[in-house]
PDB file with SEQRES, HELIX, SHEET and CRYST1 records, atoms N, CA, C and O in Angstrom:
SEQRES   1 A   73  ASP LEU PRO VAL ASP GLN VAL GLU HIS ARG ASP LEU GLU          
SEQRES   2 A   73  TRP PHE LEU GLN LEU ARG LEU LYS GLU ARG SER HIS THR          
SEQRES   3 A   73  THR VAL CYS LYS GLU ARG GLY THR VAL ILE LYS LEU PHE          
SEQRES   4 A   73  ASP TRP ILE VAL LEU GLN GLY HIS LEU GLU SER SER PRO          
SEQRES   5 A   73  ALA ALA ARG LEU THR LYS ILE LYS THR GLY GLY ASP LEU          
SEQRES   6 A   73  PRO PRO PHE ARG THR VAL GLN GLU                              
HELIX    1 AA1 VAL A    4  GLN A    6  5                                   3    
HELIX    2 AA2 ASP A   11  ARG A   19  1                                   9    
HELIX    3 AA3 HIS A   25  GLN A   45  1                                  21    
CRYST1    1.000    1.000    1.000  90.00  90.00  90.00 P 1           1          
ATOM      1  N   ASP A   1     -32.164  14.513 -16.151  1.00  0.00           N  
ATOM      2  CA  ASP A   1     -33.506  14.495 -15.641  1.00  0.00           C  
ATOM      3  C   ASP A   1     -34.412  14.244 -16.937  1.00  0.00           C  
ATOM      4  O   ASP A   1     -34.917  15.027 -17.742  1.00  0.00           O  
ATOM      5  N   LEU A   2     -34.423  12.682 -16.817  1.00  0.00           N  
ATOM      6  CA  LEU A   2     -35.416  11.965 -17.790  1.00  0.00           C  
ATOM      7  C   LEU A   2     -36.199  10.905 -17.426  1.00  0.00           C  
ATOM      8  O   LEU A   2     -35.702  10.076 -16.663  1.00  0.00           O  
ATOM      9  N   PRO A   3     -37.638  10.717 -17.923  1.00  0.00           N  
ATOM     10  CA  PRO A   3     -38.426   9.940 -17.423  1.00  0.00           C  
ATOM     11  C   PRO A   3     -37.635   8.268 -17.755  1.00  0.00           C  
ATOM     12  O   PRO A   3     -36.803   8.025 -18.629  1.00  0.00           O  
ATOM     13  N   VAL A   4     -38.155   7.423 -16.864  1.00  0.00           N  
ATOM     14  CA  VAL A   4     -37.391   6.478 -16.531  1.00  0.00           C  
ATOM     15  C   VAL A   4     -37.056   5.930 -17.903  1.00  0.00           C  
ATOM     16  O   VAL A   4     -35.954   5.688 -18.396  1.00  0.00           O  
ATOM     17  N   ASP A   5     -38.534   5.766 -18.503  1.00  0.00           N  
ATOM     18  CA  ASP A   5     -38.458   4.901 -19.869  1.00  0.00           C  
ATOM     19  C   ASP A   5     -37.570   5.460 -21.192  1.00  0.00           C  
ATOM     20  O   ASP A   5     -37.505   4.798 -22.228  1.00  0.00           O  
ATOM     21  N   GLN A   6     -36.925   6.705 -21.035  1.00  0.00           N  
ATOM     22  CA  GLN A   6     -35.943   7.112 -21.696  1.00  0.00           C  
ATOM     23  C   GLN A   6     -34.835   7.520 -21.529  1.00  0.00           C  
ATOM     24  O   GLN A   6     -34.264   8.471 -22.063  1.00  0.00           O  
ATOM     25  N   VAL A   7     -34.379   6.572 -20.527  1.00  0.00           N  
ATOM     26  CA  VAL A   7     -32.997   6.478 -20.019  1.00  0.00           C  
ATOM     27  C   VAL A   7     -32.302   4.975 -20.481  1.00  0.00           C  
ATOM     28  O   VAL A   7     -32.857   3.880 -20.389  1.00  0.00           O  
ATOM     29  N   GLU A   8     -31.177   5.198 -20.907  1.00  0.00           N  
ATOM     30  CA  GLU A   8     -30.224   4.602 -22.043  1.00  0.00           C  
ATOM     31  C   GLU A   8     -29.232   3.631 -21.404  1.00  0.00           C  
ATOM     32  O   GLU A   8     -29.019   4.052 -20.267  1.00  0.00           O  
ATOM     33  N   HIS A   9     -28.545   2.537 -21.630  1.00  0.00           N  
ATOM     34  CA  HIS A   9     -27.480   2.321 -21.214  1.00  0.00           C  
ATOM     35  C   HIS A   9     -26.098   3.073 -21.442  1.00  0.00           C  
ATOM     36  O   HIS A   9     -25.066   2.662 -20.913  1.00  0.00           O  
ATOM     37  N   ARG A  10     -26.143   4.464 -22.450  1.00  0.00           N  
ATOM     38  CA  ARG A  10     -25.333   5.227 -22.437  1.00  0.00           C  
ATOM     39  C   ARG A  10     -25.563   5.997 -21.545  1.00  0.00           C  
ATOM     40  O   ARG A  10     -24.706   5.942 -20.664  1.00  0.00           O  
ATOM     41  N   ASP A  11     -26.552   6.890 -21.325  1.00  0.00           N  
ATOM     42  CA  ASP A  11     -26.747   7.406 -20.022  1.00  0.00           C  
ATOM     43  C   ASP A  11     -26.197   7.464 -18.546  1.00  0.00           C  
ATOM     44  O   ASP A  11     -25.721   8.326 -17.807  1.00  0.00           O  
ATOM     45  N   LEU A  12     -26.521   6.012 -18.477  1.00  0.00           N  
ATOM     46  CA  LEU A  12     -25.866   5.575 -16.829  1.00  0.00           C  
ATOM     47  C   LEU A  12     -24.217   4.878 -17.200  1.00  0.00           C  
ATOM     48  O   LEU A  12     -23.672   4.058 -16.462  1.00  0.00           O  
ATOM     49  N   GLU A  13     -23.739   5.296 -18.212  1.00  0.00           N  
ATOM     50  CA  GLU A  13     -22.243   5.370 -18.398  1.00  0.00           C  
ATOM     51  C   GLU A  13     -21.744   6.244 -18.569  1.00  0.00           C  
ATOM     52  O   GLU A  13     -20.528   6.273 -18.763  1.00  0.00           O  
ATOM     53  N   TRP A  14     -22.486   7.267 -18.561  1.00  0.00           N  
ATOM     54  CA  TRP A  14     -22.131   8.391 -19.054  1.00  0.00           C  
ATOM     55  C   TRP A  14     -21.743   9.079 -17.548  1.00  0.00           C  
ATOM     56  O   TRP A  14     -20.782   9.754 -17.179  1.00  0.00           O  
ATOM     57  N   PHE A  15     -23.221   8.472 -16.714  1.00  0.00           N  
ATOM     58  CA  PHE A  15     -23.220   8.713 -14.820  1.00  0.00           C  
ATOM     59  C   PHE A  15     -21.834   8.209 -14.341  1.00  0.00           C  
ATOM     60  O   PHE A  15     -20.949   8.854 -13.778  1.00  0.00           O  
ATOM     61  N   LEU A  16     -21.850   7.359 -14.573  1.00  0.00           N  
ATOM     62  CA  LEU A  16     -20.702   6.754 -13.942  1.00  0.00           C  
ATOM     63  C   LEU A  16     -19.144   7.536 -14.015  1.00  0.00           C  
ATOM     64  O   LEU A  16     -18.235   7.877 -13.259  1.00  0.00           O  
ATOM     65  N   GLN A  17     -19.511   7.563 -15.458  1.00  0.00           N  
ATOM     66  CA  GLN A  17     -17.850   8.382 -15.625  1.00  0.00           C  
ATOM     67  C   GLN A  17     -17.439   9.247 -15.362  1.00  0.00           C  
ATOM     68  O   GLN A  17     -16.218   9.367 -15.268  1.00  0.00           O  
ATOM     69  N   LEU A  18     -18.597  10.595 -15.041  1.00  0.00           N  
ATOM     70  CA  LEU A  18     -18.706  11.496 -14.666  1.00  0.00           C  
ATOM     71  C   LEU A  18     -18.480  11.449 -13.034  1.00  0.00           C  
ATOM     72  O   LEU A  18     -17.533  12.076 -12.558  1.00  0.00           O  
ATOM     73  N   ARG A  19     -19.124  10.901 -12.418  1.00  0.00           N  
ATOM     74  CA  ARG A  19     -19.096   9.956 -10.858  1.00  0.00           C  
ATOM     75  C   ARG A  19     -17.152   9.849 -10.461  1.00  0.00           C  
ATOM     76  O   ARG A  19     -16.446  10.285  -9.552  1.00  0.00           O  
ATOM     77  N   LEU A  20     -16.935   9.132 -11.553  1.00  0.00           N  
ATOM     78  CA  LEU A  20     -15.599   8.705 -11.207  1.00  0.00           C  
ATOM     79  C   LEU A  20     -14.660   9.800 -11.399  1.00  0.00           C  
ATOM     80  O   LEU A  20     -13.498   9.433 -11.223  1.00  0.00           O  
ATOM     81  N   LYS A  21     -14.823  11.334 -11.780  1.00  0.00           N  
ATOM     82  CA  LYS A  21     -14.286  12.131 -11.723  1.00  0.00           C  
ATOM     83  C   LYS A  21     -14.527  12.916 -10.556  1.00  0.00           C  
ATOM     84  O   LYS A  21     -13.972  14.015 -10.541  1.00  0.00           O  
ATOM     85  N   GLU A  22     -15.287  12.574  -9.496  1.00  0.00           N  
ATOM     86  CA  GLU A  22     -16.110  13.314  -8.711  1.00  0.00           C  
ATOM     87  C   GLU A  22     -15.382  12.625  -7.328  1.00  0.00           C  
ATOM     88  O   GLU A  22     -14.756  13.336  -6.543  1.00  0.00           O  
ATOM     89  N   ARG A  23     -15.566  10.904  -7.089  1.00  0.00           N  
ATOM     90  CA  ARG A  23     -15.571  10.470  -6.042  1.00  0.00           C  
ATOM     91  C   ARG A  23     -14.499   9.035  -6.140  1.00  0.00           C  
ATOM     92  O   ARG A  23     -13.822   9.080  -7.167  1.00  0.00           O  
ATOM     93  N   SER A  24     -14.314   8.186  -5.547  1.00  0.00           N  
ATOM     94  CA  SER A  24     -13.471   7.297  -5.150  1.00  0.00           C  
ATOM     95  C   SER A  24     -13.981   5.966  -6.065  1.00  0.00           C  
ATOM     96  O   SER A  24     -15.190   6.024  -6.286  1.00  0.00           O  
ATOM     97  N   HIS A  25     -13.479   5.078  -6.497  1.00  0.00           N  
ATOM     98  CA  HIS A  25     -13.733   3.873  -7.284  1.00  0.00           C  
ATOM     99  C   HIS A  25     -14.655   2.694  -6.901  1.00  0.00           C  
ATOM    100  O   HIS A  25     -15.289   1.817  -7.489  1.00  0.00           O  
ATOM    101  N   THR A  26     -14.351   3.222  -5.228  1.00  0.00           N  
ATOM    102  CA  THR A  26     -15.067   2.549  -4.567  1.00  0.00           C  
ATOM    103  C   THR A  26     -16.402   2.700  -4.361  1.00  0.00           C  
ATOM    104  O   THR A  26     -17.199   1.772  -4.500  1.00  0.00           O  
ATOM    105  N   THR A  27     -16.760   4.015  -3.977  1.00  0.00           N  
ATOM    106  CA  THR A  27     -17.923   4.667  -3.979  1.00  0.00           C  
ATOM    107  C   THR A  27     -18.616   4.531  -5.054  1.00  0.00           C  
ATOM    108  O   THR A  27     -19.777   4.281  -4.731  1.00  0.00           O  
ATOM    109  N   VAL A  28     -18.469   4.575  -6.320  1.00  0.00           N  
ATOM    110  CA  VAL A  28     -18.728   4.627  -7.459  1.00  0.00           C  
ATOM    111  C   VAL A  28     -19.127   3.100  -7.372  1.00  0.00           C  
ATOM    112  O   VAL A  28     -20.342   2.917  -7.461  1.00  0.00           O  
ATOM    113  N   CYS A  29     -18.412   2.055  -7.228  1.00  0.00           N  
ATOM    114  CA  CYS A  29     -18.843   0.661  -7.530  1.00  0.00           C  
ATOM    115  C   CYS A  29     -19.866   0.437  -6.872  1.00  0.00           C  
ATOM    116  O   CYS A  29     -20.725  -0.344  -7.281  1.00  0.00           O  
ATOM    117  N   LYS A  30     -19.977   1.192  -5.537  1.00  0.00           N  
ATOM    118  CA  LYS A  30     -21.278   0.447  -4.906  1.00  0.00           C  
ATOM    119  C   LYS A  30     -22.435   1.432  -5.229  1.00  0.00           C  
ATOM    120  O   LYS A  30     -23.386   1.034  -4.558  1.00  0.00           O  
ATOM    121  N   GLU A  31     -22.866   2.705  -6.051  1.00  0.00           N  
ATOM    122  CA  GLU A  31     -23.685   3.802  -7.055  1.00  0.00           C  
ATOM    123  C   GLU A  31     -23.886   2.457  -8.075  1.00  0.00           C  
ATOM    124  O   GLU A  31     -25.017   2.001  -8.247  1.00  0.00           O  
ATOM    125  N   ARG A  32     -22.588   1.803  -8.798  1.00  0.00           N  
ATOM    126  CA  ARG A  32     -23.253   1.187  -9.735  1.00  0.00           C  
ATOM    127  C   ARG A  32     -24.314  -0.419  -9.618  1.00  0.00           C  
ATOM    128  O   ARG A  32     -25.133  -0.978 -10.348  1.00  0.00           O  
ATOM    129  N   GLY A  33     -23.749  -0.655  -8.365  1.00  0.00           N  
ATOM    130  CA  GLY A  33     -24.747  -1.610  -7.655  1.00  0.00           C  
ATOM    131  C   GLY A  33     -25.946  -1.197  -6.975  1.00  0.00           C  
ATOM    132  O   GLY A  33     -26.741  -2.062  -6.607  1.00  0.00           O  
ATOM    133  N   THR A  34     -26.164  -0.010  -6.769  1.00  0.00           N  
ATOM    134  CA  THR A  34     -27.363   0.140  -6.411  1.00  0.00           C  
ATOM    135  C   THR A  34     -28.215   0.861  -8.177  1.00  0.00           C  
ATOM    136  O   THR A  34     -29.332   0.566  -8.601  1.00  0.00           O  
ATOM    137  N   VAL A  35     -27.391   1.625  -8.699  1.00  0.00           N  
ATOM    138  CA  VAL A  35     -28.331   1.804 -10.194  1.00  0.00           C  
ATOM    139  C   VAL A  35     -28.979   0.680 -10.582  1.00  0.00           C  
ATOM    140  O   VAL A  35     -30.205   0.646 -10.688  1.00  0.00           O  
ATOM    141  N   ILE A  36     -28.317  -0.185 -10.791  1.00  0.00           N  
ATOM    142  CA  ILE A  36     -28.420  -1.975 -11.219  1.00  0.00           C  
ATOM    143  C   ILE A  36     -29.267  -1.937 -10.323  1.00  0.00           C  
ATOM    144  O   ILE A  36     -30.113  -1.104 -10.648  1.00  0.00           O  
ATOM    145  N   LYS A  37     -29.569  -2.525  -9.084  1.00  0.00           N  
ATOM    146  CA  LYS A  37     -30.626  -2.787  -8.513  1.00  0.00           C  
ATOM    147  C   LYS A  37     -31.898  -2.267  -8.460  1.00  0.00           C  
ATOM    148  O   LYS A  37     -32.899  -2.925  -8.175  1.00  0.00           O  
ATOM    149  N   LEU A  38     -31.872  -1.017  -8.748  1.00  0.00           N  
ATOM    150  CA  LEU A  38     -32.707   0.273  -8.873  1.00  0.00           C  
ATOM    151  C   LEU A  38     -33.733   0.014 -10.336  1.00  0.00           C  
ATOM    152  O   LEU A  38     -34.932   0.200 -10.545  1.00  0.00           O  
ATOM    153  N   PHE A  39     -32.572  -0.514 -11.205  1.00  0.00           N  
ATOM    154  CA  PHE A  39     -33.833  -0.847 -12.273  1.00  0.00           C  
ATOM    155  C   PHE A  39     -34.279  -2.033 -12.495  1.00  0.00           C  
ATOM    156  O   PHE A  39     -35.163  -2.285 -13.313  1.00  0.00           O  
ATOM    157  N   ASP A  40     -33.576  -3.040 -11.625  1.00  0.00           N  
ATOM    158  CA  ASP A  40     -34.100  -4.543 -11.713  1.00  0.00           C  
ATOM    159  C   ASP A  40     -35.850  -4.323 -11.009  1.00  0.00           C  
ATOM    160  O   ASP A  40     -36.949  -4.839 -11.212  1.00  0.00           O  
ATOM    161  N   TRP A  41     -35.406  -3.477 -10.299  1.00  0.00           N  
ATOM    162  CA  TRP A  41     -36.979  -3.408  -9.204  1.00  0.00           C  
ATOM    163  C   TRP A  41     -37.877  -3.154 -10.823  1.00  0.00           C  
ATOM    164  O   TRP A  41     -38.722  -3.872 -11.357  1.00  0.00           O  
ATOM    165  N   ILE A  42     -37.217  -1.705 -11.319  1.00  0.00           N  
ATOM    166  CA  ILE A  42     -38.329  -0.789 -12.246  1.00  0.00           C  
ATOM    167  C   ILE A  42     -38.800  -2.042 -13.042  1.00  0.00           C  
ATOM    168  O   ILE A  42     -40.007  -2.210 -13.219  1.00  0.00           O  
ATOM    169  N   VAL A  43     -37.838  -2.973 -13.552  1.00  0.00           N  
ATOM    170  CA  VAL A  43     -38.085  -3.835 -14.269  1.00  0.00           C  
ATOM    171  C   VAL A  43     -39.669  -4.853 -14.079  1.00  0.00           C  
ATOM    172  O   VAL A  43     -40.689  -5.137 -14.708  1.00  0.00           O  
ATOM    173  N   LEU A  44     -38.843  -5.172 -12.460  1.00  0.00           N  
ATOM    174  CA  LEU A  44     -40.242  -6.163 -11.722  1.00  0.00           C  
ATOM    175  C   LEU A  44     -41.855  -6.037 -11.349  1.00  0.00           C  
ATOM    176  O   LEU A  44     -42.808  -6.799 -11.189  1.00  0.00           O  
ATOM    177  N   GLN A  45     -41.507  -4.223 -11.295  1.00  0.00           N  
ATOM    178  CA  GLN A  45     -42.603  -3.519 -11.179  1.00  0.00           C  
ATOM    179  C   GLN A  45     -43.990  -3.514 -12.417  1.00  0.00           C  
ATOM    180  O   GLN A  45     -45.206  -3.341 -12.349  1.00  0.00           O  
ATOM    181  N   GLY A  46     -42.505  -3.951 -14.060  1.00  0.00           N  
ATOM    182  CA  GLY A  46     -43.487  -3.623 -15.140  1.00  0.00           C  
ATOM    183  C   GLY A  46     -43.553  -2.084 -15.954  1.00  0.00           C  
ATOM    184  O   GLY A  46     -44.342  -1.817 -16.861  1.00  0.00           O  
ATOM    185  N   HIS A  47     -42.390  -1.048 -15.314  1.00  0.00           N  
ATOM    186  CA  HIS A  47     -42.326  -0.320 -16.318  1.00  0.00           C  
ATOM    187  C   HIS A  47     -41.313  -0.283 -17.474  1.00  0.00           C  
ATOM    188  O   HIS A  47     -41.279   0.522 -18.405  1.00  0.00           O  
ATOM    189  N   LEU A  48     -40.490  -1.327 -17.220  1.00  0.00           N  
ATOM    190  CA  LEU A  48     -39.670  -0.968 -18.676  1.00  0.00           C  
ATOM    191  C   LEU A  48     -39.715  -2.977 -18.797  1.00  0.00           C  
ATOM    192  O   LEU A  48     -40.124  -3.820 -17.999  1.00  0.00           O  
ATOM    193  N   GLU A  49     -39.080  -3.095 -20.193  1.00  0.00           N  
ATOM    194  CA  GLU A  49     -38.952  -4.556 -20.555  1.00  0.00           C  
ATOM    195  C   GLU A  49     -37.835  -5.600 -20.348  1.00  0.00           C  
ATOM    196  O   GLU A  49     -37.610  -6.809 -20.407  1.00  0.00           O  
ATOM    197  N   SER A  50     -37.084  -4.012 -19.978  1.00  0.00           N  
ATOM    198  CA  SER A  50     -35.539  -4.785 -19.747  1.00  0.00           C  
ATOM    199  C   SER A  50     -34.813  -2.829 -19.210  1.00  0.00           C  
ATOM    200  O   SER A  50     -34.976  -1.640 -19.482  1.00  0.00           O  
ATOM    201  N   SER A  51     -33.892  -3.888 -18.197  1.00  0.00           N  
ATOM    202  CA  SER A  51     -33.124  -2.507 -17.885  1.00  0.00           C  
ATOM    203  C   SER A  51     -32.057  -1.984 -18.590  1.00  0.00           C  
ATOM    204  O   SER A  51     -31.026  -2.625 -18.795  1.00  0.00           O  
ATOM    205  N   PRO A  52     -32.214  -1.069 -18.899  1.00  0.00           N  
ATOM    206  CA  PRO A  52     -30.924  -0.170 -19.083  1.00  0.00           C  
ATOM    207  C   PRO A  52     -29.086  -0.575 -18.325  1.00  0.00           C  
ATOM    208  O   PRO A  52     -27.945  -0.368 -18.738  1.00  0.00           O  
ATOM    209  N   ALA A  53     -29.539  -1.076 -17.352  1.00  0.00           N  
ATOM    210  CA  ALA A  53     -28.463  -1.047 -16.317  1.00  0.00           C  
ATOM    211  C   ALA A  53     -27.326  -2.590 -16.082  1.00  0.00           C  
ATOM    212  O   ALA A  53     -26.364  -2.881 -15.371  1.00  0.00           O  
ATOM    213  N   ALA A  54     -28.131  -3.237 -17.128  1.00  0.00           N  
ATOM    214  CA  ALA A  54     -27.888  -4.603 -16.885  1.00  0.00           C  
ATOM    215  C   ALA A  54     -26.450  -5.267 -17.348  1.00  0.00           C  
ATOM    216  O   ALA A  54     -25.910  -6.154 -16.687  1.00  0.00           O  
ATOM    217  N   ARG A  55     -25.837  -4.668 -18.698  1.00  0.00           N  
ATOM    218  CA  ARG A  55     -24.396  -4.695 -18.688  1.00  0.00           C  
ATOM    219  C   ARG A  55     -23.238  -3.881 -18.162  1.00  0.00           C  
ATOM    220  O   ARG A  55     -22.069  -4.096 -18.485  1.00  0.00           O  
ATOM    221  N   LEU A  56     -23.714  -2.736 -17.160  1.00  0.00           N  
ATOM    222  CA  LEU A  56     -22.938  -1.334 -17.206  1.00  0.00           C  
ATOM    223  C   LEU A  56     -21.455  -2.188 -16.721  1.00  0.00           C  
ATOM    224  O   LEU A  56     -21.136  -3.219 -16.131  1.00  0.00           O  
ATOM    225  N   THR A  57     -20.912  -1.186 -17.297  1.00  0.00           N  
ATOM    226  CA  THR A  57     -19.142  -1.677 -16.716  1.00  0.00           C  
ATOM    227  C   THR A  57     -18.757  -1.870 -16.139  1.00  0.00           C  
ATOM    228  O   THR A  57     -19.049  -0.965 -15.357  1.00  0.00           O  
ATOM    229  N   LYS A  58     -17.735  -2.845 -15.356  1.00  0.00           N  
ATOM    230  CA  LYS A  58     -17.353  -2.911 -14.560  1.00  0.00           C  
ATOM    231  C   LYS A  58     -16.442  -1.493 -13.723  1.00  0.00           C  
ATOM    232  O   LYS A  58     -16.067  -0.546 -14.414  1.00  0.00           O  
ATOM    233  N   ILE A  59     -16.185  -1.525 -12.255  1.00  0.00           N  
ATOM    234  CA  ILE A  59     -15.803  -0.528 -11.868  1.00  0.00           C  
ATOM    235  C   ILE A  59     -14.464  -0.992 -10.778  1.00  0.00           C  
ATOM    236  O   ILE A  59     -14.579  -1.556  -9.690  1.00  0.00           O  
ATOM    237  N   LYS A  60     -13.080  -0.512 -11.525  1.00  0.00           N  
ATOM    238  CA  LYS A  60     -12.170  -1.481 -10.481  1.00  0.00           C  
ATOM    239  C   LYS A  60     -11.769  -0.545  -9.938  1.00  0.00           C  
ATOM    240  O   LYS A  60     -11.496   0.623 -10.214  1.00  0.00           O  
ATOM    241  N   THR A  61     -11.754  -1.420  -8.812  1.00  0.00           N  
ATOM    242  CA  THR A  61     -11.708  -0.367  -6.805  1.00  0.00           C  
ATOM    243  C   THR A  61     -10.077  -0.547  -7.230  1.00  0.00           C  
ATOM    244  O   THR A  61      -9.542  -1.146  -8.163  1.00  0.00           O  
ATOM    245  N   GLY A  62      -9.600   0.164  -6.232  1.00  0.00           N  
ATOM    246  CA  GLY A  62      -8.034   0.481  -5.254  1.00  0.00           C  
ATOM    247  C   GLY A  62      -7.513  -0.848  -5.012  1.00  0.00           C  
ATOM    248  O   GLY A  62      -6.298  -0.866  -4.817  1.00  0.00           O  
ATOM    249  N   GLY A  63      -8.028  -1.819  -4.979  1.00  0.00           N  
ATOM    250  CA  GLY A  63      -7.657  -2.880  -4.305  1.00  0.00           C  
ATOM    251  C   GLY A  63      -7.912  -3.762  -3.053  1.00  0.00           C  
ATOM    252  O   GLY A  63      -8.872  -4.451  -3.398  1.00  0.00           O  
ATOM    253  N   ASP A  64      -7.608  -4.082  -1.910  1.00  0.00           N  
ATOM    254  CA  ASP A  64      -7.547  -4.586  -0.656  1.00  0.00           C  
ATOM    255  C   ASP A  64      -7.988  -3.396   0.101  1.00  0.00           C  
ATOM    256  O   ASP A  64      -7.554  -2.339  -0.358  1.00  0.00           O  
ATOM    257  N   LEU A  65      -8.732  -3.305   1.132  1.00  0.00           N  
ATOM    258  CA  LEU A  65      -8.859  -2.286   1.735  1.00  0.00           C  
ATOM    259  C   LEU A  65      -7.713  -2.913   2.895  1.00  0.00           C  
ATOM    260  O   LEU A  65      -7.439  -4.092   3.123  1.00  0.00           O  
ATOM    261  N   PRO A  66      -7.373  -2.137   3.287  1.00  0.00           N  
ATOM    262  CA  PRO A  66      -6.228  -2.242   4.820  1.00  0.00           C  
ATOM    263  C   PRO A  66      -6.918  -3.192   5.860  1.00  0.00           C  
ATOM    264  O   PRO A  66      -8.144  -3.107   5.795  1.00  0.00           O  
ATOM    265  N   PRO A  67      -6.540  -3.915   6.632  1.00  0.00           N  
ATOM    266  CA  PRO A  67      -7.427  -4.381   7.681  1.00  0.00           C  
ATOM    267  C   PRO A  67      -7.844  -2.996   8.526  1.00  0.00           C  
ATOM    268  O   PRO A  67      -7.321  -1.886   8.626  1.00  0.00           O  
ATOM    269  N   PHE A  68      -9.121  -3.655   9.118  1.00  0.00           N  
ATOM    270  CA  PHE A  68      -9.858  -3.051  10.395  1.00  0.00           C  
ATOM    271  C   PHE A  68      -8.661  -2.831  11.182  1.00  0.00           C  
ATOM    272  O   PHE A  68      -7.597  -3.451  11.175  1.00  0.00           O  
ATOM    273  N   ARG A  69      -9.135  -1.564  12.042  1.00  0.00           N  
ATOM    274  CA  ARG A  69      -8.425  -1.358  13.222  1.00  0.00           C  
ATOM    275  C   ARG A  69      -9.225  -0.766  14.091  1.00  0.00           C  
ATOM    276  O   ARG A  69      -9.870   0.226  13.752  1.00  0.00           O  
ATOM    277  N   THR A  70      -9.311  -1.353  15.504  1.00  0.00           N  
ATOM    278  CA  THR A  70      -9.826  -1.092  16.591  1.00  0.00           C  
ATOM    279  C   THR A  70      -9.210   0.523  16.999  1.00  0.00           C  
ATOM    280  O   THR A  70      -8.036   0.816  16.772  1.00  0.00           O  
ATOM    281  N   VAL A  71      -9.978   1.284  17.491  1.00  0.00           N  
ATOM    282  CA  VAL A  71     -10.067   2.232  18.368  1.00  0.00           C  
ATOM    283  C   VAL A  71      -8.431   2.800  19.193  1.00  0.00           C  
ATOM    284  O   VAL A  71      -7.924   3.901  18.980  1.00  0.00           O  
ATOM    285  N   GLN A  72      -7.889   1.804  20.066  1.00  0.00           N  
ATOM    286  CA  GLN A  72      -6.927   0.842  20.370  1.00  0.00           C  
ATOM    287  C   GLN A  72      -5.589   1.372  19.814  1.00  0.00           C  
ATOM    288  O   GLN A  72      -4.678   2.006  20.344  1.00  0.00           O  
ATOM    289  N   GLU A  73      -5.795   0.858  18.462  1.00  0.00           N  
ATOM    290  CA  GLU A  73      -4.631   0.118  18.098  1.00  0.00           C  
ATOM    291  C   GLU A  73      -4.765   1.560  16.915  1.00  0.00           C  
ATOM    292  O   GLU A  73      -3.924   1.713  16.030  1.00  0.00           O  
TER     293      GLU A  73                                                      
END                                                                             
């Protein structure tokens, strides 16, 4: 629970690694995107000069998802 101006890149990397222990890679990949967008917005609002999320490590997902299937299938 840090103020936004005290969050560092390593804090966000640690958070994502912790989430990978609890959730699927696909979910954490989406969460990573949300964190990046959140910090982009914080920078645009003038609360930070640069985003600590700018170069977060990409999360490898489990590959292609199975094709969409309807209820009848």
